[in-house]
Amino acid sequence: MKKLLNLQTYLPLLFGVGSVVILMGAWWGISLLTNHEIPSPLMTWSVFNEMLATPFYDYGPNDKGIGNQLVSSLIRVFSGFGLGSLVAIPLGLLIGSNKTAFRLINPIIQILRPVSPLAWFPLGLLAFKAAEGATIFIIFVTSVWPTLINTAFGVASIPQDHKNVAKAYGFSRWKYITKVIIPFALPHIITGLRLSIGVAWMVIVAGEMLSGGVGIGFFVWDSWNALSLEKILSAILIIGTVGLLLDKGFDWLQKRFAFA
Amino acid sequence: MTLHPISAPVDSASEFHKIQSRPASIELKDISVAFKTPKGVFTAIKDIDLTIQKGEIVALIGHSGCGKSTLMGTISGMTQPTSGTVIANGNVVKGPGPDRGIVFQNYSLLPWLSVYQNIYEAVDSVFKGKTSAEKREITEENLKMVNLWPHKDKLPGQLSGGMKQRVAIARAFAINPSILLLDEPFGALDALTKGSMHIELLKLWNLDNRNKTIVMVTHDIEEAIFLSDRVVVMNNGPAATIKEIVDVRLPRPRNKKDIVHDPAYMEIHDRLMSLLFDKFSIEDD
Ligand SMILES: Nc1ncnc2c1ncn2[C@@H]1O[C@H](COP(=O)(O)OP(=O)(O)OP(=O)(O)O)[C@@H](O)[C@H]1O
Ligand SMILES: [Mg+2]
């Protein structure tokens, strides 16, 4: 019985180890097939360690530690994401609860949502006269859609029962928004935020390749120019890990705000 | 159909008369409600005429799906009748109002608010002039009445069906409405809790000098007779109408143990039973 329990607790760990082995195996195989043009895991590992050993060094604008690059990217992502959410949540609440607003705004969303956020980059440059502003702008555009759509959907699906309570007890508009609409829509809003941050983290890499400067995306591009594939592969692993952590963070929020 | 209790105590009839001469609290005039469904128009209730006096307790009884909740909805203002007028406290009903407290059949608690907050928010919404201390006191009082004070911080999802029902009852009582609309308020309660809730309901009614009008849907014949002055029996739908109104001229205060032996009680009970369950009597409207 005790043995079984142990197996149960170690099972996730075993699977984790298993998937790492598969990844490393595939990677190693490809590396072999390309005659180490793609560096092997081991070759990458030493570069990776080097990068992590001094993450925050700063030798001028084109030579900064991976930590500096990550922090710059994260600041951009959270600025754009924060601004996007500030627009998306209230707008979502509005179009979810008001049919007229929905019918007016929904076509606009439908047209703009499929556009790659990078297409907004030149407009951002025009508006902000700087690559920094333009990058934050494309993250802003990216993070609006999932949050907006999920919020609106959440609000629109409030059960009649809950509306009835508000109606029967004469809730004021403010009380209805704060005690009925927002609590009901909150799990949907967080789902939207979770999707938004995920896409924003994907887009930032591409955005920074366009904008240059400091950032994980630029780091990838710069490593390509320096022909350091080890650095690129390390950066991919780091980008993936940070993305996973962001997702886990919002997953935690989602569980935290789910009502029984 | 009128009932003549075999041994009616003297004050019973006169008390009844007193109620009859009081002003109308609820007037239903030719109420019909039809729903638009994908299969066409469905008439749930039709030509309902009923006047309920101030301070009266009326039970609404009928088979499942006949339209009791729909009828209650027209009084509460949650449902607009397709034709006809509802007048409550002298005003035409156009929507819900704080003069009518509702206990919904499905409790309708807000699942993200604690038991306490569910009641407090309703109290807060209705008593805009009161201080928050007063509002908290009202909330506490009503939670204690339904014995849920120890559970005040729980979320509705953590409550049993009966407990949810008691929160809904406390919420309706807390706003102190002159009309209480209760849709199967005690349906999910065990016999013991049900009994004490009956007493609480009557206490509340007495406390207010029997000025509160109570309309209550129930499937429980004993409960209907014990609590009410009149029992309105509805036909089966669709297009349900009032089949018969049975007067309950039993003196108050009523004692649950004793009244069941009262011949008048038995006569009313039999009548209701045959209205609800006798196949042959279904056609006699
Ligand atoms: N919103 C609606 N749309 C369509 N039909 C409805 C609607 N509400 C109720 N009905 C129909 O009206 C009829 C009466 O429903 P109602 O809920 O009033 O019954 P009830 O007497 O309260 O039943 P129960 O005792 O089971 O609660 C039913 O046939 C129901 O299907
Ligand atoms: Mg019903």
Coordinates of C-alpha atoms and ligand atoms in Angstrom, one line a residue:
Chain A
M1 CA 0.0 0.0 0.0
K2 CA 2.8 2.4 1.0
K3 CA 4.7 1.5 -2.1
L4 CA 1.7 2.3 -4.3
L5 CA 1.3 5.7 -2.6
N6 CA 5.0 6.4 -3.3
L7 CA 4.6 5.5 -7.0
Q8 CA 1.6 7.8 -7.2
T9 CA 3.5 10.8 -5.7
Y10 CA 6.5 10.2 -7.9
L11 CA 4.6 9.6 -11.1
P12 CA 4.4 13.2 -12.2
L13 CA 8.1 13.5 -11.6
L14 CA 8.8 10.4 -13.7
F15 CA 6.7 11.8 -16.5
G16 CA 8.6 15.0 -16.3
V17 CA 11.9 13.3 -16.5
G18 CA 10.6 11.2 -19.4
S19 CA 9.6 14.3 -21.5
V20 CA 13.0 15.9 -20.8
V21 CA 14.6 12.7 -22.1
I22 CA 12.5 12.7 -25.2
L23 CA 13.3 16.4 -25.9
M24 CA 17.0 15.9 -25.4
G25 CA 17.0 12.8 -27.5
A26 CA 15.3 14.5 -30.4
W27 CA 17.5 17.5 -30.1
W28 CA 20.7 15.4 -30.0
G29 CA 19.5 13.4 -33.0
I30 CA 18.9 16.5 -35.0
S31 CA 22.2 17.8 -34.0
L32 CA 23.9 14.6 -35.2
L33 CA 22.0 14.7 -38.5
T34 CA 23.1 18.2 -39.2
N35 CA 26.6 17.4 -38.3
H36 CA 26.5 19.7 -35.3
E37 CA 25.5 22.7 -37.3
I38 CA 22.6 22.7 -34.8
P39 CA 24.6 22.5 -31.6
S40 CA 23.9 19.5 -29.3
P41 CA 22.3 19.8 -25.9
L42 CA 25.7 19.4 -24.3
M43 CA 27.3 22.2 -26.3
T44 CA 24.4 24.4 -25.6
W45 CA 24.5 23.6 -21.9
S46 CA 27.9 25.2 -21.4
V47 CA 26.9 28.4 -23.2
F48 CA 23.6 28.4 -21.2
N49 CA 25.5 28.1 -18.0
E50 CA 27.8 30.9 -19.0
M51 CA 24.8 33.1 -19.7
L52 CA 23.2 32.4 -16.4
A53 CA 26.4 32.8 -14.5
T54 CA 26.5 36.6 -15.1
P55 CA 22.9 37.5 -16.1
F56 CA 23.1 41.2 -15.4
Y57 CA 26.4 42.4 -16.9
D58 CA 26.2 45.5 -19.0
Y59 CA 29.0 46.3 -21.5
G60 CA 27.3 49.0 -23.5
P61 CA 24.1 49.1 -25.6
N62 CA 24.8 45.9 -27.7
D63 CA 26.2 43.7 -25.0
K64 CA 24.0 43.1 -22.0
G65 CA 23.4 40.0 -19.8
I66 CA 20.4 37.8 -20.5
G67 CA 18.8 39.0 -17.3
N68 CA 18.8 42.6 -18.5
Q69 CA 17.3 41.5 -21.8
L70 CA 14.5 39.5 -20.0
V71 CA 13.7 42.4 -17.7
S72 CA 13.4 44.8 -20.6
S73 CA 11.1 42.5 -22.4
L74 CA 9.0 41.8 -19.4
I75 CA 8.6 45.5 -18.7
R76 CA 7.5 46.1 -22.2
V77 CA 5.1 43.1 -22.1
F78 CA 3.6 44.2 -18.8
S79 CA 3.2 47.8 -19.9
G80 CA 1.5 46.9 -23.1
F81 CA -0.5 44.2 -21.4
G82 CA -1.5 46.5 -18.6
L83 CA -2.7 49.2 -20.9
G84 CA -4.5 46.7 -23.1
S85 CA -6.3 45.2 -20.1
L86 CA -7.3 48.7 -18.9
V87 CA -9.1 49.2 -22.2
A88 CA -10.3 45.6 -22.8
I89 CA -12.0 44.9 -19.4
P90 CA -14.2 48.0 -19.2
L91 CA -15.0 47.7 -22.9
G92 CA -15.8 44.0 -22.5
L93 CA -18.1 44.8 -19.6
L94 CA -19.9 47.3 -21.7
I95 CA -20.4 45.3 -24.9
G96 CA -21.2 42.2 -22.8
S97 CA -24.1 44.0 -21.1
N98 CA -25.3 46.3 -23.8
K99 CA -26.7 44.9 -27.0
T100 CA -26.4 48.1 -28.9
A101 CA -22.7 48.5 -27.9
F102 CA -22.1 44.9 -28.9
R103 CA -23.6 45.3 -32.3
L104 CA -21.6 48.5 -32.9
I105 CA -18.3 47.2 -31.7
N106 CA -18.3 43.5 -32.6
P107 CA -17.7 44.0 -36.3
I108 CA -14.7 46.2 -35.6
I109 CA -13.3 43.4 -33.3
Q110 CA -14.0 40.8 -35.9
I111 CA -12.0 42.7 -38.6
L112 CA -9.1 43.8 -36.4
R113 CA -8.6 40.7 -34.3
P114 CA -7.1 38.4 -37.1
V115 CA -4.5 41.1 -38.1
S116 CA -1.0 40.2 -37.0
P117 CA 0.0 42.6 -34.3
L118 CA 3.2 43.3 -36.1
A119 CA 1.2 45.0 -38.8
W120 CA 0.6 47.8 -36.3
F121 CA 4.3 48.4 -35.8
P122 CA 4.7 51.1 -38.5
L123 CA 1.6 52.9 -37.1
G124 CA 3.2 52.7 -33.7
L125 CA 6.4 54.2 -35.0
L126 CA 4.4 57.0 -36.7
A127 CA 2.5 57.7 -33.5
F128 CA 5.3 57.5 -31.0
K129 CA 8.3 58.4 -33.1
A130 CA 10.3 55.7 -31.3
A131 CA 10.7 52.0 -31.5
E132 CA 10.1 51.6 -27.7
G133 CA 6.7 53.1 -27.9
A134 CA 5.9 51.1 -31.1
T135 CA 6.8 47.9 -29.4
I136 CA 4.6 48.6 -26.4
F137 CA 1.9 49.6 -28.8
I138 CA 1.9 46.3 -30.6
I139 CA 1.8 44.4 -27.3
F140 CA -1.1 46.7 -26.3
V141 CA -3.0 45.7 -29.4
T142 CA -2.2 42.1 -29.0
S143 CA -3.4 41.9 -25.4
V144 CA -6.7 43.7 -26.1
W145 CA -8.5 41.0 -28.1
P146 CA -8.6 37.8 -25.9
T147 CA -9.4 39.8 -22.7
L148 CA -12.1 41.9 -24.5
I149 CA -13.8 38.9 -26.1
N150 CA -13.7 36.7 -22.9
T151 CA -14.9 39.5 -20.7
A152 CA -17.8 40.3 -23.1
F153 CA -18.7 36.6 -23.3
G154 CA -18.6 36.3 -19.5
V155 CA -20.8 39.2 -18.9
A156 CA -23.3 38.1 -21.6
S157 CA -23.7 34.7 -20.1
I158 CA -24.8 35.8 -16.7
P159 CA -27.7 33.5 -15.7
Q160 CA -31.2 34.9 -15.4
D161 CA -31.3 33.9 -11.8
H162 CA -28.5 36.3 -10.8
K163 CA -30.2 39.1 -12.8
N164 CA -33.4 38.3 -11.1
V165 CA -31.9 38.9 -7.7
A166 CA -30.6 42.3 -8.7
K167 CA -34.0 43.2 -10.2
A168 CA -36.1 41.9 -7.3
Y169 CA -34.0 43.7 -4.7
G170 CA -33.6 46.9 -6.7
F171 CA -29.8 46.9 -7.0
S172 CA -28.3 50.1 -8.1
R173 CA -26.4 50.2 -11.4
W174 CA -23.1 50.3 -9.4
K175 CA -24.1 47.4 -7.1
Y176 CA -25.2 45.4 -10.1
I177 CA -21.8 46.0 -11.7
T178 CA -19.7 45.3 -8.6
K179 CA -21.7 42.6 -6.9
V180 CA -23.1 40.7 -9.9
I181 CA -21.4 41.4 -13.2
I182 CA -17.8 41.6 -12.2
P183 CA -17.8 38.6 -9.8
F184 CA -19.6 36.5 -12.3
A185 CA -17.3 37.6 -15.2
L186 CA -14.1 37.5 -13.2
P187 CA -13.1 33.9 -14.0
H188 CA -13.8 34.7 -17.7
I189 CA -11.8 37.9 -17.4
I190 CA -8.8 36.0 -15.9
T191 CA -9.0 33.4 -18.7
G192 CA -8.8 36.3 -21.2
L193 CA -5.9 37.9 -19.4
R194 CA -4.1 34.5 -19.4
L195 CA -4.6 34.1 -23.1
S196 CA -3.5 37.8 -23.7
I197 CA -0.3 37.5 -21.7
G198 CA 0.5 34.3 -23.5
V199 CA 0.1 35.9 -27.0
A200 CA 1.9 39.1 -25.8
W201 CA 4.9 37.0 -24.7
M202 CA 5.0 35.4 -28.2
V203 CA 4.6 38.7 -30.0
I204 CA 7.3 40.5 -28.0
V205 CA 10.1 38.3 -29.5
A206 CA 9.0 39.2 -33.0
G207 CA 8.4 42.8 -32.1
E208 CA 11.9 43.2 -30.6
M209 CA 13.4 41.7 -33.7
L210 CA 11.9 44.6 -35.6
S211 CA 12.6 47.3 -33.0
G212 CA 16.1 46.4 -31.9
G213 CA 17.5 47.7 -28.6
V214 CA 17.5 45.6 -25.5
G215 CA 15.2 42.6 -25.1
I216 CA 15.0 38.9 -25.5
G217 CA 13.8 39.1 -29.1
F218 CA 16.6 41.3 -30.1
F219 CA 19.0 39.0 -28.2
V220 CA 17.8 36.1 -30.4
W221 CA 18.4 38.2 -33.6
D222 CA 21.7 39.5 -32.4
S223 CA 22.9 36.0 -31.6
W224 CA 22.0 35.0 -35.1
N225 CA 24.1 37.8 -36.5
A226 CA 26.9 36.6 -34.2
L227 CA 26.3 33.1 -35.5
S228 CA 25.9 31.8 -31.9
L229 CA 23.2 29.1 -32.3
E230 CA 23.9 28.0 -28.7
K231 CA 22.7 31.4 -27.5
I232 CA 19.6 31.1 -29.7
L233 CA 18.8 27.7 -28.3
S234 CA 19.4 28.9 -24.8
A235 CA 17.2 31.9 -25.4
I236 CA 14.4 29.6 -26.7
L237 CA 14.5 27.6 -23.6
I238 CA 14.5 30.7 -21.4
I239 CA 11.6 32.3 -23.4
G240 CA 9.7 29.0 -23.0
T241 CA 10.3 28.8 -19.3
V242 CA 9.3 32.4 -18.7
G243 CA 6.1 31.9 -20.8
L244 CA 5.3 28.8 -18.7
L245 CA 5.8 30.8 -15.5
L246 CA 3.5 33.6 -16.7
D247 CA 0.9 31.0 -17.6
K248 CA 1.2 29.3 -14.2
G249 CA 0.8 32.6 -12.5
F250 CA -2.5 33.3 -14.2
D251 CA -3.6 29.7 -13.7
W252 CA -3.1 30.3 -10.0
L253 CA -5.1 33.5 -10.2
Q254 CA -7.9 31.6 -12.0
K255 CA -8.1 29.0 -9.3
R256 CA -7.9 31.7 -6.6
F257 CA -10.9 33.6 -8.0
A258 CA -13.1 30.6 -9.0
F259 CA -16.2 30.6 -6.7
A260 CA -17.6 27.3 -5.6
Chain B
M1 CA -68.0 26.3 -2.9
T2 CA -68.3 27.5 0.6
L3 CA -67.3 25.6 3.7
H4 CA -69.3 25.6 6.9
P5 CA -67.2 24.3 9.6
I6 CA -69.2 22.0 11.8
S7 CA -67.9 23.5 15.0
A8 CA -66.6 26.8 14.1
P9 CA -65.5 28.8 17.2
V10 CA -67.3 32.1 17.5
D11 CA -64.3 34.3 16.8
S12 CA -63.3 32.3 13.7
A13 CA -66.0 33.6 11.5
S14 CA -65.7 37.1 12.7
E15 CA -62.0 37.1 12.3
F16 CA -62.5 36.0 8.8
H17 CA -65.0 38.7 8.2
K18 CA -62.5 41.2 9.5
I19 CA -60.0 40.2 6.9
Q20 CA -62.6 40.3 4.1
S21 CA -63.3 44.0 4.9
R22 CA -59.7 45.1 4.8
P23 CA -58.3 47.0 1.8
A24 CA -57.0 45.0 -1.1
S25 CA -53.3 44.3 -1.1
I26 CA -53.0 42.5 -4.4
E27 CA -55.5 42.6 -7.2
L28 CA -55.1 40.3 -10.2
K29 CA -57.4 41.4 -13.0
D30 CA -57.9 39.1 -15.9
I31 CA -54.2 38.0 -16.0
S32 CA -53.0 35.9 -18.8
V33 CA -49.4 35.0 -19.5
A34 CA -48.2 33.5 -22.8
F35 CA -44.6 32.6 -23.6
K36 CA -43.1 32.7 -27.1
T37 CA -41.4 29.4 -27.6
P38 CA -39.8 28.0 -30.7
K39 CA -42.9 25.8 -31.2
G40 CA -45.2 28.8 -31.0
V41 CA -47.0 30.7 -28.3
F42 CA -47.6 28.8 -25.1
T43 CA -50.3 30.1 -22.8
A44 CA -49.3 29.3 -19.3
I45 CA -52.1 30.9 -17.3
K46 CA -55.3 32.5 -18.5
D47 CA -58.0 34.8 -17.1
I48 CA -56.8 34.8 -13.5
D49 CA -58.9 37.0 -11.3
L50 CA -58.0 37.2 -7.7
T51 CA -58.1 39.8 -5.0
I52 CA -56.1 39.3 -1.9
Q53 CA -56.8 41.4 1.2
K54 CA -54.2 43.1 3.2
G55 CA -52.9 40.8 5.9
E56 CA -54.2 37.7 4.3
I57 CA -52.2 34.5 3.9
V58 CA -53.0 32.8 0.7
A59 CA -51.6 29.4 -0.4
L60 CA -51.3 28.6 -4.1
I61 CA -51.5 25.0 -4.9
G62 CA -51.6 23.0 -8.1
H63 CA -49.8 20.3 -10.1
S64 CA -46.2 20.9 -11.2
G65 CA -46.0 23.0 -14.3
C66 CA -49.5 24.5 -14.0
G67 CA -48.2 28.0 -13.7
K68 CA -47.9 28.9 -10.0
S69 CA -44.4 30.4 -10.4
T70 CA -45.6 32.3 -13.5
L71 CA -48.5 33.7 -11.5
M72 CA -46.2 34.7 -8.6
G73 CA -43.9 36.3 -11.2
T74 CA -46.7 38.6 -12.3
I75 CA -47.3 39.8 -8.7
S76 CA -43.6 40.3 -8.1
G77 CA -43.2 42.2 -11.3
M78 CA -40.5 39.8 -12.6
T79 CA -42.9 38.7 -15.4
Q80 CA -45.1 41.0 -17.4
P81 CA -48.6 39.6 -18.0
T82 CA -49.5 39.3 -21.6
S83 CA -52.9 40.8 -20.8
G84 CA -54.5 42.0 -17.6
T85 CA -53.4 44.2 -14.7
V86 CA -51.8 43.5 -11.4
I87 CA -52.2 46.0 -8.7
A88 CA -50.1 45.8 -5.5
N89 CA -50.6 48.2 -2.6
G90 CA -52.7 50.4 -4.9
N91 CA -50.2 50.7 -7.6
V92 CA -50.1 49.0 -11.0
V93 CA -47.2 46.6 -11.0
K94 CA -44.7 47.5 -13.7
G95 CA -41.7 45.8 -12.2
P96 CA -40.3 44.5 -9.0
G97 CA -40.3 46.7 -5.9
P98 CA -39.1 46.7 -2.3
D99 CA -42.8 46.5 -1.1
R100 CA -42.7 42.9 -2.4
G101 CA -40.2 40.4 -1.0
I102 CA -39.6 37.4 -3.1
V103 CA -38.3 33.9 -2.2
F104 CA -37.5 32.3 -5.5
Q105 CA -38.2 28.6 -6.1
N106 CA -34.5 28.1 -6.9
Y107 CA -33.2 30.3 -4.0
S108 CA -31.3 32.5 -6.3
L109 CA -28.4 33.4 -4.0
L110 CA -25.3 35.0 -5.5
P111 CA -22.7 32.3 -5.3
W112 CA -19.7 34.6 -4.8
L113 CA -21.2 36.3 -1.8
S114 CA -21.2 34.8 1.7
V115 CA -24.5 34.1 3.4
Y116 CA -24.1 37.3 5.3
Q117 CA -23.3 39.4 2.2
N118 CA -26.2 37.9 0.3
I119 CA -28.6 39.4 2.8
Y120 CA -26.6 42.5 3.6
E121 CA -26.5 43.6 -0.1
A122 CA -30.3 43.2 -0.4
V123 CA -30.8 45.2 2.8
D124 CA -28.3 47.8 1.7
S125 CA -30.0 48.2 -1.6
V126 CA -33.5 48.6 -0.1
F127 CA -32.8 50.7 3.0
K128 CA -30.8 53.5 1.4
G129 CA -31.6 55.9 4.3
K130 CA -30.3 53.6 7.1
T131 CA -26.8 53.7 8.6
S132 CA -24.6 50.8 7.9
A133 CA -24.8 49.8 11.6
E134 CA -28.5 49.6 11.3
K135 CA -28.3 47.6 8.2
R136 CA -25.8 45.2 9.8
E137 CA -28.2 44.8 12.7
I138 CA -31.1 43.9 10.4
T139 CA -28.9 41.4 8.6
E140 CA -27.8 39.8 11.9
E141 CA -31.3 39.7 13.2
N142 CA -32.7 37.9 10.2
L143 CA -29.8 35.4 10.0
K144 CA -30.4 34.5 13.6
M145 CA -34.1 34.0 12.9
V146 CA -33.3 31.3 10.4
N147 CA -30.5 29.9 12.7
L148 CA -27.8 30.6 10.2
W149 CA -25.7 33.0 12.2
P150 CA -23.0 30.4 12.8
H151 CA -22.8 29.8 9.0
K152 CA -22.7 33.5 8.0
D153 CA -19.3 33.4 6.4
K154 CA -20.0 30.3 4.2
L155 CA -20.6 30.6 0.5
P156 CA -23.9 29.3 -0.9
G157 CA -22.0 26.4 -2.6
Q158 CA -21.1 25.2 0.9
L159 CA -24.7 25.0 2.1
S160 CA -27.3 22.3 2.0
G161 CA -30.5 22.9 0.0
G162 CA -32.5 23.6 3.2
M163 CA -29.9 26.1 4.4
K164 CA -29.9 27.9 1.0
Q165 CA -33.6 28.1 1.3
R166 CA -33.4 29.7 4.7
V167 CA -30.9 32.3 3.5
A168 CA -33.4 33.2 0.7
I169 CA -36.2 33.4 3.3
A170 CA -34.1 35.6 5.6
R171 CA -33.3 37.8 2.7
A172 CA -36.9 38.3 1.8
F173 CA -37.9 39.0 5.4
A174 CA -35.0 41.3 6.0
I175 CA -36.3 44.0 3.6
N176 CA -39.5 44.0 5.6
P177 CA -41.9 44.1 2.7
S178 CA -45.6 44.5 3.1
I179 CA -46.1 41.6 0.6
L180 CA -44.2 38.4 0.9
L181 CA -44.1 36.2 -2.2
L182 CA -42.9 32.7 -1.3
D183 CA -42.4 30.2 -4.1
E184 CA -42.2 26.8 -2.3
P185 CA -40.2 28.4 0.5
F186 CA -40.1 25.3 2.7
G187 CA -39.9 22.6 0.0
A188 CA -36.4 21.6 0.7
L189 CA -36.7 21.6 4.5
D190 CA -37.0 18.6 6.7
A191 CA -40.2 18.3 8.7
L192 CA -38.7 19.7 11.9
T193 CA -37.1 22.7 10.3
K194 CA -40.2 23.3 8.3
G195 CA -42.3 23.3 11.4
S196 CA -40.1 25.9 13.1
M197 CA -40.0 28.0 9.9
H198 CA -43.8 28.0 9.9
I199 CA -43.8 29.3 13.5
E200 CA -41.2 32.0 12.5
L201 CA -43.4 33.0 9.5
L202 CA -46.5 33.4 11.7
K203 CA -44.5 35.1 14.4
L204 CA -43.3 37.7 11.9
W205 CA -46.8 38.1 10.6
N206 CA -48.2 38.6 14.1
L207 CA -45.4 40.9 15.1
D208 CA -46.6 43.2 12.3
N209 CA -50.2 43.0 13.6
R210 CA -51.0 40.7 10.8
N211 CA -50.6 43.5 8.3
K212 CA -48.3 41.6 6.0
T213 CA -49.8 39.9 3.0
I214 CA -48.3 36.5 2.3
V215 CA -48.8 34.6 -0.9
M216 CA -47.1 31.2 -0.9
V217 CA -46.8 28.4 -3.4
T218 CA -46.7 25.0 -1.8
H219 CA -47.2 21.3 -2.7
D220 CA -47.9 20.5 0.9
I221 CA -51.7 20.4 1.8
E222 CA -51.1 20.3 5.5
E223 CA -48.8 23.3 5.3
A224 CA -51.3 25.2 3.2
I225 CA -54.1 24.6 5.7
F226 CA -52.0 25.3 8.8
L227 CA -50.8 28.7 7.5
S228 CA -53.3 30.2 5.2
D229 CA -56.7 31.9 5.2
R230 CA -57.5 30.7 1.7
V231 CA -56.1 28.1 -0.6
V232 CA -56.2 28.8 -4.3
V233 CA -56.2 25.6 -6.3
M234 CA -55.1 25.9 -9.9
N235 CA -56.1 23.8 -12.9
N236 CA -53.5 21.9 -14.8
G237 CA -52.0 23.9 -17.7
P238 CA -51.7 24.8 -20.4
A239 CA -53.9 27.9 -20.0
A240 CA -54.3 27.2 -16.3
T241 CA -57.1 29.0 -14.4
I242 CA -58.2 29.0 -10.9
K243 CA -60.1 25.8 -10.2
E244 CA -61.4 26.7 -6.8
I245 CA -60.7 28.8 -3.8
V246 CA -61.1 27.0 -0.5
D247 CA -61.6 29.1 2.6
V248 CA -59.7 28.0 5.7
R249 CA -61.8 29.3 8.5
L250 CA -59.8 27.9 11.4
P251 CA -59.2 30.1 14.4
R252 CA -55.8 31.5 15.1
P253 CA -53.5 30.9 16.7
R254 CA -53.6 27.4 15.3
N255 CA -51.9 24.5 16.9
K256 CA -50.4 22.0 14.5
K257 CA -51.1 19.0 16.7
D258 CA -54.7 20.0 17.6
I259 CA -56.1 21.3 14.3
V260 CA -55.6 18.0 12.5
H261 CA -58.4 16.6 14.7
D262 CA -60.7 19.6 14.0
P263 CA -63.5 18.3 11.7
A264 CA -63.3 21.6 9.8
Y265 CA -59.7 20.9 9.1
M266 CA -60.5 17.4 7.9
E267 CA -63.2 18.7 5.6
I268 CA -60.8 21.2 4.0
H269 CA -58.2 18.6 3.7
D270 CA -60.6 16.2 2.0
R271 CA -61.7 18.9 -0.3
L272 CA -58.2 19.8 -1.3
M273 CA -57.3 16.2 -1.8
S274 CA -60.1 15.6 -4.1
L275 CA -59.5 18.8 -6.0
L276 CA -55.9 17.8 -6.6
F277 CA -56.1 14.1 -7.0
D278 CA -59.6 12.9 -7.9
K279 CA -59.7 12.3 -11.6
F280 CA -63.4 12.9 -11.8
S281 CA -63.2 16.3 -10.2
I282 CA -60.8 17.6 -12.8
E283 CA -63.6 18.3 -15.2
D284 CA -65.7 20.3 -12.7
D285 CA -64.4 23.8 -13.4
Ligands
LIG1 N1 -39.8 31.6 -19.7 C1 -40.6 30.6 -20.1 N2 -40.7 30.3 -21.4 C2 -41.5 29.4 -21.9 N3 -42.3 28.6 -21.1 C3 -42.3 28.9 -19.8 C4 -41.5 29.9 -19.2 N4 -41.7 29.9 -17.9 C5 -42.6 29.0 -17.7 N5 -43.0 28.3 -18.8 C6 -44.0 27.3 -18.9 O1 -45.1 27.7 -18.2 C7 -45.7 26.6 -17.5 C8 -45.8 27.0 -16.0 O2 -44.5 27.1 -15.4 P1 -44.4 27.5 -13.9 O3 -42.9 27.5 -13.6 O4 -45.2 28.6 -13.6 O5 -45.0 26.2 -13.2 P2 -45.2 25.8 -11.7 O6 -46.6 25.7 -11.4 O7 -44.5 26.8 -10.8 O8 -44.5 24.4 -11.5 P3 -43.6 23.8 -10.3 O9 -44.6 23.4 -9.3 O10 -43.0 22.6 -10.9 O11 -42.7 24.8 -9.8 C9 -44.8 25.4 -17.7 O12 -45.4 24.6 -18.7 C10 -43.5 26.0 -18.2 O13 -42.9 25.2 -19.2
MG2 MG -42.8 26.8 -9.7

